XYZ file of C-alpha atoms in Angstrom:
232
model
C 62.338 -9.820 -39.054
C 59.654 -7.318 -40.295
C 59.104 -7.484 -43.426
C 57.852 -4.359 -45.535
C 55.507 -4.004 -48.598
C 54.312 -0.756 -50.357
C 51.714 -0.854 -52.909
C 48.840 1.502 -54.468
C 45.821 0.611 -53.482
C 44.793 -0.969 -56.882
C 41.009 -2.102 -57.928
C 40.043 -5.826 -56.744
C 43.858 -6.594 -57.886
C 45.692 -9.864 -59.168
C 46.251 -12.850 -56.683
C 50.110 -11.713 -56.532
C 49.201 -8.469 -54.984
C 47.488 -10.581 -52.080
C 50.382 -13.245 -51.738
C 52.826 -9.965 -51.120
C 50.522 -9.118 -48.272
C 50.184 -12.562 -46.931
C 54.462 -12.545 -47.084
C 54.380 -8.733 -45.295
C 54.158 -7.861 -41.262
C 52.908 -4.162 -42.227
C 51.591 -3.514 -45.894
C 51.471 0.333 -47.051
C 49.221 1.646 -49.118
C 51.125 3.935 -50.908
C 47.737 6.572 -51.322
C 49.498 9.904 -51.949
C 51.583 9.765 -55.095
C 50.382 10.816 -58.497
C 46.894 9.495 -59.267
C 47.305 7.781 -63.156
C 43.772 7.571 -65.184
C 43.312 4.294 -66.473
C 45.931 2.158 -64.498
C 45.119 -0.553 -62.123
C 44.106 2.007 -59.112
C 40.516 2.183 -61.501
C 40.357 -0.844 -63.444
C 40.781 -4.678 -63.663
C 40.536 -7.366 -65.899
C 38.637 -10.640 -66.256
C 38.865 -13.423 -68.788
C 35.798 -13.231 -70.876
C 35.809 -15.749 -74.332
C 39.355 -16.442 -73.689
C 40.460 -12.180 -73.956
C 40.754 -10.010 -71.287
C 37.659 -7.601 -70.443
C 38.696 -5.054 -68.215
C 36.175 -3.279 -65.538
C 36.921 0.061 -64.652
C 35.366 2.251 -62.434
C 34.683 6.317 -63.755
C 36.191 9.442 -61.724
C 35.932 12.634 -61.572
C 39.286 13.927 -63.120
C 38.555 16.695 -65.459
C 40.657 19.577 -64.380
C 42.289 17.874 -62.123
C 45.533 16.704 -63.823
C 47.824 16.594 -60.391
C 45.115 14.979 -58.395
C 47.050 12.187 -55.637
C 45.590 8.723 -55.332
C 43.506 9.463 -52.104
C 42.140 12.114 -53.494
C 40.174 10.681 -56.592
C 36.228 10.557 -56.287
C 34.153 7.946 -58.217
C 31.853 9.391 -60.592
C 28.576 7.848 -60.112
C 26.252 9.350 -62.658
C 27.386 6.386 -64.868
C 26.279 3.682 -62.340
C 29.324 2.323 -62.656
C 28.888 -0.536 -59.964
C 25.391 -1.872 -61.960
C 26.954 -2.249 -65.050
C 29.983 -4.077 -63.263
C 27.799 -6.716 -61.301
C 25.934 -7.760 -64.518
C 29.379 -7.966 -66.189
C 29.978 -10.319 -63.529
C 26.504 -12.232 -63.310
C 26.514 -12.519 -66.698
C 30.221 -14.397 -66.254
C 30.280 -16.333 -63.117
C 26.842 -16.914 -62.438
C 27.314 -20.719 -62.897
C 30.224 -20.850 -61.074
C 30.187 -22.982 -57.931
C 30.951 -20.004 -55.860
C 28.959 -17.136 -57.173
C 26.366 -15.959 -54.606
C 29.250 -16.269 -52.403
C 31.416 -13.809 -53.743
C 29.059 -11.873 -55.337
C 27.421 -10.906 -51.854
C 30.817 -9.677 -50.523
C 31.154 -7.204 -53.520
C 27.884 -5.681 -53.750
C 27.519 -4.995 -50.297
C 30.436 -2.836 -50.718
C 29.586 -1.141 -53.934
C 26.438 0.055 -52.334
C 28.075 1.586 -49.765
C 28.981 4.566 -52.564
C 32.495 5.335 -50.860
C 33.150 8.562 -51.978
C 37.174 8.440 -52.998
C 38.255 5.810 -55.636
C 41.554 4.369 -53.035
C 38.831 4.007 -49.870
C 36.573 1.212 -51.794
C 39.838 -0.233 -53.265
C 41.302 -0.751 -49.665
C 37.972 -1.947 -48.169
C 37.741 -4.119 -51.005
C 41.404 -5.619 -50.327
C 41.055 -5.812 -46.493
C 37.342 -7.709 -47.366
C 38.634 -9.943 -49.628
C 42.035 -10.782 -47.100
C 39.413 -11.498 -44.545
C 38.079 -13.848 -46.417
C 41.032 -15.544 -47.593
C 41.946 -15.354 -44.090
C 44.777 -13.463 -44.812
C 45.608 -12.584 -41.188
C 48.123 -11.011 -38.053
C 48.801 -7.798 -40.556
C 49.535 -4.626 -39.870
C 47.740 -2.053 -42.789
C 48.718 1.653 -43.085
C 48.571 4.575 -45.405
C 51.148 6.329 -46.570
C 49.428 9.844 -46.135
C 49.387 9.183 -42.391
C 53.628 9.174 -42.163
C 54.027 12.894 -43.079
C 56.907 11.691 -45.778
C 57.544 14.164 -48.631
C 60.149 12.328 -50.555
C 59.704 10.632 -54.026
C 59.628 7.612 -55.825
C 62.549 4.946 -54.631
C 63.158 7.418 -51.692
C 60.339 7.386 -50.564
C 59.642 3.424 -50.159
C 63.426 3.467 -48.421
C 62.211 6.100 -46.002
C 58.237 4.925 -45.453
C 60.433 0.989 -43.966
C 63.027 3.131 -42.523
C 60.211 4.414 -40.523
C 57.998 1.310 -39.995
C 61.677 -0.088 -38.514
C 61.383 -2.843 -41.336
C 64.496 -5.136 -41.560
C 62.777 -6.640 -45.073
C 61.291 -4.282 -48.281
C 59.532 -6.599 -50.297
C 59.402 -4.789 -53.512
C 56.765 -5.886 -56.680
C 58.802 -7.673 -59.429
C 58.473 -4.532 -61.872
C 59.349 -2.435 -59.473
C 62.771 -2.488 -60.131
C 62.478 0.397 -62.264
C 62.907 2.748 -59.349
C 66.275 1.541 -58.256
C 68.066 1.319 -61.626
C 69.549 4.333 -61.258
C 69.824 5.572 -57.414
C 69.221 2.267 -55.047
C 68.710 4.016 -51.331
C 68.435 0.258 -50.128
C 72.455 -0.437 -51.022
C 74.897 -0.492 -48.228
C 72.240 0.042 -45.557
C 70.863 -2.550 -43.080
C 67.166 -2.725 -44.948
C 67.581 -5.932 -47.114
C 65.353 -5.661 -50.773
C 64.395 -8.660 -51.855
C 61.599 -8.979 -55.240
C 58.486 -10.633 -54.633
C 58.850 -12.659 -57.714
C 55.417 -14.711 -57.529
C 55.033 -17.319 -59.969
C 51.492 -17.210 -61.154
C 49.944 -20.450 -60.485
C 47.367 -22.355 -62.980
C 43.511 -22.572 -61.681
C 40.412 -23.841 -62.224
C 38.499 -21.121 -65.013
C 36.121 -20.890 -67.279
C 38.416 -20.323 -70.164
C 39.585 -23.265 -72.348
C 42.483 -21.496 -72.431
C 44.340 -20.529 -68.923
C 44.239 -16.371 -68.685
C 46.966 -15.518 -66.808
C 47.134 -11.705 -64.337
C 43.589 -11.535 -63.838
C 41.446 -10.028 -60.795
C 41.305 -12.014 -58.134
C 37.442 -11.894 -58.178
C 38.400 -14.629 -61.326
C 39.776 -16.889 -59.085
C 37.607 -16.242 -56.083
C 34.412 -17.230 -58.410
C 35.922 -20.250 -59.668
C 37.468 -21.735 -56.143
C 35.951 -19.797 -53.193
C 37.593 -20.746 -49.900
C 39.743 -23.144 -51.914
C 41.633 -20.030 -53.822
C 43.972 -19.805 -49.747
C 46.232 -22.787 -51.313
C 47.750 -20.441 -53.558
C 49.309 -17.936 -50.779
C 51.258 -20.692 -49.286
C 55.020 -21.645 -49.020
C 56.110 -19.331 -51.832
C 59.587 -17.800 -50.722
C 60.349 -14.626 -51.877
C-alpha cells in the first residue's frame, strides 16, 4: 500500500499533524492554495495559566489579498522570532527538556528564511528528525504542475503519487460533502481520526490541540510514544 497525506505546511503544528506523517509513505505539502492570514500556516498556540496563548509569526500581506501559501514572506521588522523565544523561555525554561528543544528552534529562526511555508517545513522535517519520524517521502505540491481545486485536487495530487491510501485530516471532510472524487475509484479515503492523548504539562489543567513544541518541552525524546500503534 502507499498511503497518501496532504497538508499545509502549518507553524510548529499539533502532535496529530506529525502522527499523520508518521502513518503516510509520501506527505504533501499542499504550498500553493490560497494563503489565509491568521490560520495555523502563521500561528500556534501554547498553554500559558491554563488558556491558550497563541504565537504568530508577522507577513508581509498588505496588497496582496490572492497571495498562495509559498509565496508569503515573514516580516521581520517586528523581530518576530525574539519576542517568540522569550515567550517560550519565559514558559518552559524549567522544563526538563528546555535547552534541548530550545536549541533546535533558534537555530532555525536565525536562519531568517525568507517565505513563511519554507521555515514551517524546515521546522516540521527538524522536528520529525528528531522524533525520528523516518523512511518518508516529502513533496510540494507546487512541484506537480496540478491546477485543479480543493477536493480535486487532493484526488488528483495521490492519483499522481500512485497512492492506493488518502489519509485525509478529520475536518477535512468538508471538501467531499458535496462532490467526493475518491467514490467508486480504486484510491481508498480513510480519516485520520487521532485521538489526542493526555501528557505530562505544566498546566493543572490538561490543554488539549496545542503545538507540539508543548509537548516536546515537557517530554523530549519521550514525546515518540505517542505516534505509535494508532490505526487510522
Amino acid at each position: 500500500m502507499n498511503k497518501i497525506a496532504i497538508m499545509a505546511p502549518t507553524f510548529l503544528p499539533w502532535l496529530g499533524y506529525f502522527d499523520m506523517i508518521n502513518k503516510s509513505d509520501v506527505f504533501v505539502y499542499l504550498d500553493n492554495v490560497q494563503f489565509n492570514k491568521r490560520s495555523w500556516q502563521q500561528r500556534n498556540r501554547i498553554p500559558v495559566n491554563e488558556q491558550y496563548f497563541w504565537l504568530t509569526i508577522p507577513v508581509k500581506s498588505k496588497g496582496k489579498y490572492n497571495q498562495l501559501i509559498n509565496q508569503v514572506e515573514i516580516d521581520y521588522s517586528k523581530d518576530p522570532f525574539e519576542k517568540i523565544i522569550k515567550i517560550l523561555k519565559h514558559n518552559y525554561s524549567r522544563c526538563k527538556y528546555y535547552s534541548e528543544i530550545i536549541e533546535i528552534l533558534e537555530k532555525k529562526f536565525k536562519k531568517k528564511i525568507l517565505y513563511l511555508s519554507e521555515l514551517n517545513i524546515l521546522l516540521i522535517q527538524e522536528i520529525c528528525k528528531f522524533l525520528k519520524i523516518e523512511g518518508k517521502k516529502f513533496i510540494k505540491s507546487s512541484n506537480l504542475n496540478i491546477s485543479s481545486k480543493k477536493g480535486q485536487l487532493l484526488f488528483d495530487i495521490t492519483q499522481m503519487l500512485n497512492g492506493n491510501i488518502y489519509i485525509s485530516a478529520d475536518g477535512s471532510g468538508i471538501f467531499f460533502n458535496n462532490q467526493n472524487p475518491f467514490k467508486d475509484t480504486s484510491i481508498v479515503l480513510k480519516y485520520h481520526n487521532y485521538d489526542h492523548p493526555k501528557y505530562k504539562q505544566k498546566s493543572k489543567k490538561f490543554i488539549e490541540y496545542c503545538s507540539i513544541v508543548d509537548l516536546l518541552f515537557n517530554e523530549g525524546i519521550k514525546s515518540r510514544k505517542h505516534f505509535k500503534n494508532y490505526e487510522i
